[in-house]
Amino acid sequence: MAGNDTTREERDTDGFRPHSSHWGVFSARMVDGRLEVKPHPDDPDPNQIIDNFPAALRHRARITHPMVRKGWLENGPGPDQMRGRDEFVSVSWETALDLLAAELRRVRDVAGPGGIFGGSYGWASAGRFHHAQSQIHRFLTIACGGYVGSVTSYSSGASQVLIPHIMGDYEGLTKRNVTWEQVAEHTDIVLAFGGMALKNAMVAGGGVSRHVERGAMQQAADRGCEFVLASPLRADLPDEVGATWLPCVPGSDTALMMALVHTLVVEERHDRAFLDRYTTGWPIFERYLLGETDGLPKDAEWAAPITGIAAADIVSLARRLAGKRSLMVVAHALQRAEHGEQPVWMGMVLSAALGQIGLPGGGYAYALGAIAYYGRRTNDVPIPTFPQCRNPIRDYIPVARIADMLLHPGETYRFNGETRTYPTIKLVYWAGGNPFHHHQDLNRLRQALAKLDTMVVHESAWTATARHADIVLPATMTLERQDIGASSNDPLLIPMHAVANPHGQARDDYAIFADLSERLGAGQAFTEGRTVREWLVHLYEPTRQALAENGLPAPNFDAFFESEGLVLPQKPDDGGYLRAFREAPDTHPLTTPSGRLEIYSQTIASFGEADCPGHPTWLGQPYVPSAETPYVLISNQPRTRLHSQLDFGDHSAAAKHHGREVLTMNPQDAAKDGISEGDILKLSNARGACLATVRLSEGIRGGVVQLPTGAWYDPEDPREEKPLCVHGNPNVLTRDIGTSALAQGCTGQLTTVRIERFNNPLPKLRAFEPPEEFLTPSER
């Protein structure tokens, strides 16, 4: 068995030890059995999400020992509607691992590795070794011969497919382009479609040592930079910047952008020279824009009723943009909706028409502010990375199409110009994620999971995903293990110390996979004979060598791990490939088919997808309120937790009311419907229903309500087909459809709902309680 290299739990000591999380670098200690945390001293704007750790570490929601679903244990693997409705039986680690190894062997030998889906989509740990996705994919590749995986992400599925066709390298556009330093120094006007909410920029994969976004925007505003926010939510830019708020209709951003470009063109304020030199397809799009191809000019008068923004305001904004160092930002949120490719594409066209792309602090900073490693410099040495190994199974799905895959095996679908076939999956193995947070139409997801033979979950707490599994293996939390925290866009390499012993019988993912690999005859291949500590030394070495080769301090691992962290060198703030392209387009072409910015894409046009033509197109308003569902619901990211992580922590719990998630609503809408501050509301549509507490605010457009994602799914009666979620998970309401046949991205940002006061007795909350069947008599 591979052991956990953890320290002895600290008691009665004042020694804080460094650690890291996706929401910030911090330090922690145990005092009298209670965890204490404090942010990194150099962080100018620490993230309070670290305050979720103390209550979460030993919470009742933690899973203490291996569990097997009763029906699976008694009847064996197979499709079963009882998933999520059944009791669990406590078993020993030896029994659980023996059962799981036998099932993996059966599926591997009968269905082949292509019958296993390796589902690890989540943000389990900022550590580079205990990175759940790397761990599970390495295990499935080595011990099971491979797996069916996924591509793209729920956050940016549409843009990840689109950007390579029209601009080139997606990672370069988001991670090495316009920096916050440039915004603070150079930008004259920022037009943020969907905003740059600080709650989103507070997190980054691998951790963040300094939250600089608020300060950079404040510096820019103090210098005279104008901020304009196009969003139904005023909080999508911080108050400090004094932004002009354009409370546009949800889903109308593409129309607003087109009207801005139309004004620039008819008033001859666009940069014709830039368009001629750096783009391809402008004449085709211009004819569409002016209405020459469809008889409908996309002018401000056309856009006003669509967007809810007065035509005069649109024209005025276009005039203010022209001739200035302007920066266009399009939030991830806009492409998490039907036709989500269009605002991303149109944002590039608007930037190109202004001729600003590639200039310091100007052009197109797609998703700036969406996450903390955007807008920062890139490290100039490699960071530790646990090797996953090459998966021999080349089949995959777009990540947001998991329910389609399970419900429609063998059926075809379109993706990025290809006709693909959904594989037949018998076993889903999940570690480090919670699909009952990030997936849409959760009742449909429940139906899909019922089709499986077996579902396996590594989890630290009783999420809805764990409750729908057949085999549940308790995993450690980050504070219960050693690791190295690192991000490619943050200069601080962090030694992550274990400050607490594993809870109950919890084990590291690595220890679990090592034992399973041994049972499947691949123990040595998986572990390479290394303990956790030996792996950390091994993974640190390439970073140390690179530092030494550059003549920089390069301490050995022991010295590094006893330090407060190691500062890594970073690349210059040179604007990345877009700056190089602007300065020398012939010698530094883009990686698009034409080598230029593609306003019209012949490649995309050749795919023949009606829902994603060859240039940005207004495809209509997909989220139109009706008498049955009169409100547009925005389900965006929460501010008190990362996605659904540690929802039971104190910081997250303090933001709830009556234990429910809080819905934001305009006071005029509330008065019309007889709703008062603090009322419990029922949100519903054809897909499902949930409860939430209402908060009234003038900072939201009328006819729109907002309910953040991440409240743990809590069905009142899980035996029902469409049970009421009593906690406030908006994904019981969202639609499980792709953005288009091009990208098949997630569309969870918007939907339409009915809202009414809930006057019945409040149902009991059970999301954070272990299922009653698990408790010993003394615990009941």
mmCIF file of N, CA and C in Angstrom, residues 518-623:
data_model
loop_
_atom_site.group_PDB
_atom_site.id
_atom_site.type_symbol
_atom_site.label_atom_id
_atom_site.label_comp_id
_atom_site.label_asym_id
_atom_site.label_seq_id
_atom_site.Cartn_x
_atom_site.Cartn_y
_atom_site.Cartn_z
ATOM 1 N N GLU A 518 -1.865 -2.361 -8.091
ATOM 2 C CA GLU A 518 -1.237 -3.606 -7.639
ATOM 3 C C GLU A 518 -2.175 -4.781 -7.883
ATOM 4 N N ARG A 519 -3.447 -4.599 -7.596
ATOM 5 C CA ARG A 519 -4.411 -5.671 -7.812
ATOM 6 C C ARG A 519 -4.589 -5.988 -9.298
ATOM 7 N N LEU A 520 -4.371 -4.992 -10.151
ATOM 8 C CA LEU A 520 -4.540 -5.184 -11.584
ATOM 9 C C LEU A 520 -3.221 -5.488 -12.287
ATOM 10 N N GLY A 521 -2.188 -5.776 -11.500
ATOM 11 C CA GLY A 521 -0.905 -6.175 -12.077
ATOM 12 C C GLY A 521 -0.079 -5.043 -12.644
ATOM 13 N N ALA A 522 -0.333 -3.810 -12.180
ATOM 14 C CA ALA A 522 0.394 -2.662 -12.727
ATOM 15 C C ALA A 522 0.912 -1.748 -11.629
ATOM 16 N N GLY A 523 1.165 -2.295 -10.442
ATOM 17 C CA GLY A 523 1.576 -1.473 -9.320
ATOM 18 C C GLY A 523 2.873 -0.721 -9.558
ATOM 19 N N GLN A 524 3.905 -1.437 -10.001
ATOM 20 C CA GLN A 524 5.198 -0.803 -10.233
ATOM 21 C C GLN A 524 5.111 0.221 -11.357
ATOM 22 N N ALA A 525 4.367 -0.089 -12.407
ATOM 23 C CA ALA A 525 4.244 0.842 -13.536
ATOM 24 C C ALA A 525 3.568 2.142 -13.103
ATOM 25 N N PHE A 526 2.593 2.038 -12.205
ATOM 26 C CA PHE A 526 1.890 3.248 -11.778
ATOM 27 C C PHE A 526 2.740 4.078 -10.820
ATOM 28 N N THR A 527 3.306 3.458 -9.806
ATOM 29 C CA THR A 527 4.031 4.213 -8.773
ATOM 30 C C THR A 527 5.473 4.497 -9.152
ATOM 31 N N GLU A 528 6.044 3.704 -10.048
ATOM 32 C CA GLU A 528 7.477 3.758 -10.361
ATOM 33 C C GLU A 528 8.310 3.602 -9.095
ATOM 34 N N GLY A 529 7.734 2.929 -8.084
ATOM 35 C CA GLY A 529 8.448 2.648 -6.844
ATOM 36 C C GLY A 529 8.609 3.840 -5.930
ATOM 37 N N ARG A 530 7.879 4.928 -6.174
ATOM 38 C CA ARG A 530 8.067 6.150 -5.399
ATOM 39 C C ARG A 530 6.947 6.355 -4.377
ATOM 40 N N THR A 531 7.337 6.845 -3.208
ATOM 41 C CA THR A 531 6.370 7.339 -2.238
ATOM 42 C C THR A 531 5.945 8.744 -2.656
ATOM 43 N N VAL A 532 4.971 9.315 -1.925
ATOM 44 C CA VAL A 532 4.544 10.678 -2.223
ATOM 45 C C VAL A 532 5.720 11.635 -2.135
ATOM 46 N N ARG A 533 6.509 11.536 -1.056
ATOM 47 C CA ARG A 533 7.642 12.444 -0.879
ATOM 48 C C ARG A 533 8.642 12.288 -2.021
ATOM 49 N N GLU A 534 8.884 11.075 -2.426
ATOM 50 C CA GLU A 534 9.837 10.849 -3.517
ATOM 51 C C GLU A 534 9.308 11.400 -4.836
ATOM 52 N N TRP A 535 8.005 11.325 -5.041
ATOM 53 C CA TRP A 535 7.423 11.935 -6.237
ATOM 54 C C TRP A 535 7.575 13.452 -6.207
ATOM 55 N N LEU A 536 7.373 14.059 -5.042
ATOM 56 C CA LEU A 536 7.510 15.508 -4.948
ATOM 57 C C LEU A 536 8.939 15.944 -5.270
ATOM 58 N N VAL A 537 9.914 15.211 -4.751
ATOM 59 C CA VAL A 537 11.313 15.511 -5.076
ATOM 60 C C VAL A 537 11.540 15.382 -6.574
ATOM 61 N N HIS A 538 11.001 14.328 -7.165
ATOM 62 C CA HIS A 538 11.166 14.074 -8.597
ATOM 63 C C HIS A 538 10.512 15.179 -9.443
ATOM 64 N N LEU A 539 9.322 15.598 -9.062
ATOM 65 C CA LEU A 539 8.611 16.613 -9.839
ATOM 66 C C LEU A 539 9.239 17.995 -9.675
ATOM 67 N N TYR A 540 9.853 18.243 -8.546
ATOM 68 C CA TYR A 540 10.494 19.532 -8.301
ATOM 69 C C TYR A 540 11.787 19.689 -9.098
ATOM 70 N N GLU A 541 12.445 18.601 -9.409
ATOM 71 C CA GLU A 541 13.780 18.661 -9.996
ATOM 72 C C GLU A 541 13.857 19.430 -11.313
ATOM 73 N N PRO A 542 12.932 19.270 -12.289
ATOM 74 C CA PRO A 542 13.038 20.075 -13.518
ATOM 75 C C PRO A 542 12.984 21.579 -13.247
ATOM 76 N N THR A 543 12.194 21.989 -12.274
ATOM 77 C CA THR A 543 12.162 23.408 -11.915
ATOM 78 C C THR A 543 13.500 23.837 -11.339
ATOM 79 N N ARG A 544 14.042 23.038 -10.438
ATOM 80 C CA ARG A 544 15.335 23.370 -9.832
ATOM 81 C C ARG A 544 16.431 23.454 -10.882
ATOM 82 N N GLN A 545 16.460 22.481 -11.808
ATOM 83 C CA GLN A 545 17.484 22.479 -12.843
ATOM 84 C C GLN A 545 17.376 23.717 -13.729
ATOM 85 N N ALA A 546 16.155 24.095 -14.106
ATOM 86 C CA ALA A 546 15.966 25.270 -14.957
ATOM 87 C C ALA A 546 16.432 26.536 -14.246
ATOM 88 N N LEU A 547 16.175 26.624 -12.958
ATOM 89 C CA LEU A 547 16.649 27.779 -12.204
ATOM 90 C C LEU A 547 18.172 27.826 -12.185
ATOM 91 N N ALA A 548 18.782 26.676 -11.933
ATOM 92 C CA ALA A 548 20.243 26.625 -11.882
ATOM 93 C C ALA A 548 20.854 26.992 -13.227
ATOM 94 N N GLU A 549 20.254 26.502 -14.315
ATOM 95 C CA GLU A 549 20.778 26.803 -15.647
ATOM 96 C C GLU A 549 20.682 28.284 -15.983
ATOM 97 N N ASN A 550 19.757 28.988 -15.337
ATOM 98 C CA ASN A 550 19.612 30.417 -15.563
ATOM 99 C C ASN A 550 20.367 31.247 -14.530
ATOM 100 N N GLY A 551 21.194 30.585 -13.713
ATOM 101 C CA GLY A 551 21.985 31.294 -12.729
ATOM 102 C C GLY A 551 21.186 31.877 -11.590
ATOM 103 N N LEU A 552 20.031 31.290 -11.298
ATOM 104 C CA LEU A 552 19.148 31.785 -10.241
ATOM 105 C C LEU A 552 19.212 30.862 -9.030
ATOM 106 N N PRO A 553 18.820 31.344 -7.853
ATOM 107 C CA PRO A 553 18.803 30.469 -6.674
ATOM 108 C C PRO A 553 18.004 29.199 -6.961
ATOM 109 N N ALA A 554 18.630 28.055 -6.656
ATOM 110 C CA ALA A 554 18.016 26.768 -6.966
ATOM 111 C C ALA A 554 18.196 25.824 -5.783
ATOM 112 N N PRO A 555 17.468 26.059 -4.697
ATOM 113 C CA PRO A 555 17.639 25.222 -3.503
ATOM 114 C C PRO A 555 17.219 23.780 -3.763
ATOM 115 N N ASN A 556 17.828 22.854 -3.008
ATOM 116 C CA ASN A 556 17.384 21.467 -3.132
ATOM 117 C C ASN A 556 15.980 21.344 -2.554
ATOM 118 N N PHE A 557 15.375 20.169 -2.720
ATOM 119 C CA PHE A 557 13.969 20.032 -2.341
ATOM 120 C C PHE A 557 13.751 20.268 -0.857
ATOM 121 N N ASP A 558 14.615 19.717 -0.015
ATOM 122 C CA ASP A 558 14.415 19.862 1.424
ATOM 123 C C ASP A 558 14.440 21.334 1.829
ATOM 124 N N ALA A 559 15.385 22.088 1.256
ATOM 125 C CA ALA A 559 15.463 23.509 1.579
ATOM 126 C C ALA A 559 14.223 24.249 1.070
ATOM 127 N N PHE A 560 13.787 23.900 -0.140
ATOM 128 C CA PHE A 560 12.570 24.517 -0.671
ATOM 129 C C PHE A 560 11.379 24.213 0.223
ATOM 130 N N PHE A 561 11.249 22.966 0.643
ATOM 131 C CA PHE A 561 10.036 22.580 1.359
ATOM 132 C C PHE A 561 9.983 23.168 2.762
ATOM 133 N N GLU A 562 11.120 23.548 3.307
ATOM 134 C CA GLU A 562 11.122 24.191 4.612
ATOM 135 C C GLU A 562 11.051 25.710 4.510
ATOM 136 N N SER A 563 10.970 26.224 3.284
ATOM 137 C CA SER A 563 10.881 27.668 3.077
ATOM 138 C C SER A 563 9.422 28.112 3.039
ATOM 139 N N GLU A 564 9.210 29.408 2.854
ATOM 140 C CA GLU A 564 7.868 29.954 2.690
ATOM 141 C C GLU A 564 7.443 29.985 1.227
ATOM 142 N N GLY A 565 8.314 29.536 0.344
ATOM 143 C CA GLY A 565 8.002 29.538 -1.076
ATOM 144 C C GLY A 565 9.194 30.022 -1.879
ATOM 145 N N LEU A 566 9.178 29.733 -3.155
ATOM 146 C CA LEU A 566 10.276 30.068 -4.044
ATOM 147 C C LEU A 566 9.743 30.921 -5.191
ATOM 148 N N VAL A 567 10.324 32.096 -5.398
ATOM 149 C CA VAL A 567 9.897 33.000 -6.457
ATOM 150 C C VAL A 567 10.544 32.582 -7.773
ATOM 151 N N LEU A 568 9.728 32.371 -8.796
ATOM 152 C CA LEU A 568 10.199 31.934 -10.105
ATOM 153 C C LEU A 568 10.309 33.127 -11.053
ATOM 154 N N PRO A 569 11.237 33.072 -11.997
ATOM 155 C CA PRO A 569 11.330 34.147 -13.000
ATOM 156 C C PRO A 569 10.150 34.084 -13.961
ATOM 157 N N GLN A 570 9.788 35.234 -14.519
ATOM 158 C CA GLN A 570 8.676 35.291 -15.459
ATOM 159 C C GLN A 570 9.114 35.918 -16.770
ATOM 160 N N LYS A 571 8.413 35.567 -17.829
ATOM 161 C CA LYS A 571 8.699 36.105 -19.153
ATOM 162 C C LYS A 571 8.347 37.588 -19.199
ATOM 163 N N PRO A 572 8.942 38.319 -20.127
ATOM 164 C CA PRO A 572 8.614 39.750 -20.230
ATOM 165 C C PRO A 572 7.165 39.965 -20.649
ATOM 166 N N ASP A 573 6.662 41.118 -20.305
ATOM 167 C CA ASP A 573 5.284 41.498 -20.653
ATOM 168 C C ASP A 573 5.297 42.029 -22.089
ATOM 169 N N ASP A 574 5.381 41.099 -23.039
ATOM 170 C CA ASP A 574 5.624 41.485 -24.434
ATOM 171 C C ASP A 574 4.391 41.399 -25.327
ATOM 172 N N GLY A 575 3.218 41.159 -24.734
ATOM 173 C CA GLY A 575 2.009 41.112 -25.534
ATOM 174 C C GLY A 575 1.770 39.821 -26.269
ATOM 175 N N GLY A 576 2.687 38.858 -26.165
ATOM 176 C CA GLY A 576 2.488 37.550 -26.760
ATOM 177 C C GLY A 576 2.398 37.556 -28.265
ATOM 178 N N TYR A 577 1.715 36.556 -28.799
ATOM 179 C CA TYR A 577 1.708 36.370 -30.251
ATOM 180 C C TYR A 577 0.921 37.447 -30.984
ATOM 181 N N LEU A 578 -0.059 38.060 -30.333
ATOM 182 C CA LEU A 578 -0.808 39.110 -31.027
ATOM 183 C C LEU A 578 0.040 40.362 -31.234
ATOM 184 N N ARG A 579 0.905 40.693 -30.268
ATOM 185 C CA ARG A 579 1.814 41.827 -30.453
ATOM 186 C C ARG A 579 2.804 41.518 -31.579
ATOM 187 N N ALA A 580 3.344 40.296 -31.561
ATOM 188 C CA ALA A 580 4.307 39.914 -32.606
ATOM 189 C C ALA A 580 3.647 39.939 -33.980
ATOM 190 N N PHE A 581 2.406 39.487 -34.054
ATOM 191 C CA PHE A 581 1.671 39.497 -35.315
ATOM 192 C C PHE A 581 1.444 40.920 -35.801
ATOM 193 N N ARG A 582 1.072 41.795 -34.921
ATOM 194 C CA ARG A 582 0.836 43.178 -35.332
ATOM 195 C C ARG A 582 2.124 43.822 -35.851
ATOM 196 N N GLU A 583 3.222 43.549 -35.168
ATOM 197 C CA GLU A 583 4.478 44.180 -35.549
ATOM 198 C C GLU A 583 5.073 43.582 -36.821
ATOM 199 N N ALA A 584 4.822 42.298 -37.073
ATOM 200 C CA ALA A 584 5.407 41.657 -38.259
ATOM 201 C C ALA A 584 4.493 40.529 -38.728
ATOM 202 N N PRO A 585 3.363 40.860 -39.361
ATOM 203 C CA PRO A 585 2.391 39.819 -39.732
ATOM 204 C C PRO A 585 2.923 38.799 -40.739
ATOM 205 N N ASP A 586 3.898 39.174 -41.544
ATOM 206 C CA ASP A 586 4.418 38.232 -42.533
ATOM 207 C C ASP A 586 5.349 37.200 -41.907
ATOM 208 N N THR A 587 6.138 37.637 -40.930
ATOM 209 C CA THR A 587 7.074 36.706 -40.291
ATOM 210 C C THR A 587 6.500 36.057 -39.032
ATOM 211 N N HIS A 588 5.434 36.629 -38.493
ATOM 212 C CA HIS A 588 4.788 36.054 -37.307
ATOM 213 C C HIS A 588 3.286 35.909 -37.552
ATOM 214 N N PRO A 589 2.913 35.112 -38.555
ATOM 215 C CA PRO A 589 1.483 34.941 -38.832
ATOM 216 C C PRO A 589 0.791 34.180 -37.712
ATOM 217 N N LEU A 590 -0.511 34.319 -37.645
ATOM 218 C CA LEU A 590 -1.297 33.537 -36.707
ATOM 219 C C LEU A 590 -1.361 32.094 -37.165
ATOM 220 N N THR A 591 -1.808 31.222 -36.292
ATOM 221 C CA THR A 591 -1.936 29.805 -36.651
ATOM 222 C C THR A 591 -3.305 29.485 -37.247
ATOM 223 N N THR A 592 -4.039 30.495 -37.666
ATOM 224 C CA THR A 592 -5.296 30.281 -38.387
ATOM 225 C C THR A 592 -4.987 29.827 -39.808
ATOM 226 N N PRO A 593 -5.953 29.268 -40.532
ATOM 227 C CA PRO A 593 -5.684 28.837 -41.913
ATOM 228 C C PRO A 593 -5.110 29.931 -42.804
ATOM 229 N N SER A 594 -5.550 31.168 -42.616
ATOM 230 C CA SER A 594 -5.068 32.275 -43.455
ATOM 231 C C SER A 594 -3.839 32.958 -42.878
ATOM 232 N N GLY A 595 -3.523 32.660 -41.615
ATOM 233 C CA GLY A 595 -2.446 33.366 -40.939
ATOM 234 C C GLY A 595 -2.865 34.728 -40.425
ATOM 235 N N ARG A 596 -4.136 35.076 -40.595
ATOM 236 C CA ARG A 596 -4.643 36.370 -40.161
ATOM 237 C C ARG A 596 -5.879 36.184 -39.281
ATOM 238 N N LEU A 597 -6.374 37.281 -38.756
ATOM 239 C CA LEU A 597 -7.622 37.250 -38.000
ATOM 240 C C LEU A 597 -8.760 36.953 -38.971
ATOM 241 N N GLU A 598 -9.544 35.944 -38.677
ATOM 242 C CA GLU A 598 -10.552 35.484 -39.634
ATOM 243 C C GLU A 598 -11.940 36.002 -39.239
ATOM 244 N N ILE A 599 -12.311 37.118 -39.835
ATOM 245 C CA ILE A 599 -13.653 37.656 -39.644
ATOM 246 C C ILE A 599 -14.660 36.768 -40.363
ATOM 247 N N TYR A 600 -14.271 36.271 -41.497
ATOM 248 C CA TYR A 600 -15.024 35.204 -42.171
ATOM 249 C C TYR A 600 -14.119 33.985 -42.220
ATOM 250 N N SER A 601 -14.606 32.863 -41.736
ATOM 251 C CA SER A 601 -13.831 31.623 -41.717
ATOM 252 C C SER A 601 -14.363 30.670 -42.780
ATOM 253 N N GLN A 602 -13.558 30.447 -43.784
ATOM 254 C CA GLN A 602 -13.946 29.492 -44.815
ATOM 255 C C GLN A 602 -14.065 28.088 -44.225
ATOM 256 N N THR A 603 -13.211 27.797 -43.246
ATOM 257 C CA THR A 603 -13.262 26.472 -42.611
ATOM 258 C C THR A 603 -14.592 26.258 -41.907
ATOM 259 N N ILE A 604 -14.990 27.210 -41.074
ATOM 260 C CA ILE A 604 -16.255 27.062 -40.359
ATOM 261 C C ILE A 604 -17.423 27.058 -41.333
ATOM 262 N N ALA A 605 -17.351 27.905 -42.347
ATOM 263 C CA ALA A 605 -18.419 27.918 -43.350
ATOM 264 C C ALA A 605 -18.556 26.565 -44.030
ATOM 265 N N SER A 606 -17.429 25.898 -44.266
ATOM 266 C CA SER A 606 -17.463 24.604 -44.959
ATOM 267 C C SER A 606 -18.119 23.513 -44.121
ATOM 268 N N PHE A 607 -18.195 23.710 -42.796
ATOM 269 C CA PHE A 607 -18.848 22.719 -41.946
ATOM 270 C C PHE A 607 -20.357 22.688 -42.167
ATOM 271 N N GLY A 608 -20.904 23.795 -42.638
ATOM 272 C CA GLY A 608 -22.328 23.835 -42.966
ATOM 273 C C GLY A 608 -23.264 23.793 -41.780
ATOM 274 N N GLU A 609 -22.824 24.319 -40.638
ATOM 275 C CA GLU A 609 -23.672 24.293 -39.445
ATOM 276 C C GLU A 609 -24.587 25.512 -39.440
ATOM 277 N N ALA A 610 -25.883 25.294 -39.447
ATOM 278 C CA ALA A 610 -26.828 26.407 -39.474
ATOM 279 C C ALA A 610 -26.734 27.268 -38.222
ATOM 280 N N ASP A 611 -26.326 26.668 -37.094
ATOM 281 C CA ASP A 611 -26.254 27.429 -35.843
ATOM 282 C C ASP A 611 -24.876 28.036 -35.598
ATOM 283 N N CYS A 612 -23.985 27.966 -36.595
ATOM 284 C CA CYS A 612 -22.699 28.665 -36.506
ATOM 285 C C CYS A 612 -22.177 28.881 -37.918
ATOM 286 N N PRO A 613 -22.669 29.921 -38.613
ATOM 287 C CA PRO A 613 -22.245 30.184 -39.997
ATOM 288 C C PRO A 613 -20.800 30.669 -40.075
ATOM 289 N N GLY A 614 -20.380 31.095 -41.263
ATOM 290 C CA GLY A 614 -18.979 31.419 -41.515
ATOM 291 C C GLY A 614 -18.518 32.762 -41.009
ATOM 292 N N HIS A 615 -19.400 33.601 -40.510
ATOM 293 C CA HIS A 615 -18.997 34.859 -39.880
ATOM 294 C C HIS A 615 -19.972 35.160 -38.752
ATOM 295 N N PRO A 616 -19.639 36.076 -37.840
ATOM 296 C CA PRO A 616 -20.575 36.384 -36.754
ATOM 297 C C PRO A 616 -21.943 36.758 -37.297
ATOM 298 N N THR A 617 -22.970 36.189 -36.699
ATOM 299 C CA THR A 617 -24.336 36.327 -37.205
ATOM 300 C C THR A 617 -25.292 36.453 -36.021
ATOM 301 N N TRP A 618 -26.258 37.356 -36.153
ATOM 302 C CA TRP A 618 -27.294 37.430 -35.130
ATOM 303 C C TRP A 618 -28.304 36.325 -35.401
ATOM 304 N N LEU A 619 -28.350 35.347 -34.510
ATOM 305 C CA LEU A 619 -29.179 34.162 -34.697
ATOM 306 C C LEU A 619 -30.452 34.212 -33.868
ATOM 307 N N GLY A 620 -30.755 35.383 -33.315
ATOM 308 C CA GLY A 620 -31.993 35.529 -32.564
ATOM 309 C C GLY A 620 -31.781 35.375 -31.071
ATOM 310 N N GLN A 621 -32.823 35.675 -30.335
ATOM 311 C CA GLN A 621 -32.786 35.659 -28.878
ATOM 312 C C GLN A 621 -33.292 34.298 -28.396
ATOM 313 N N PRO A 622 -32.409 33.445 -27.865
ATOM 314 C CA PRO A 622 -32.860 32.105 -27.487
ATOM 315 C C PRO A 622 -33.552 32.039 -26.134
ATOM 316 N N TYR A 623 -33.414 33.082 -25.319
ATOM 317 C CA TYR A 623 -33.969 33.033 -23.966
ATOM 318 C C TYR A 623 -35.039 34.113 -23.822
#
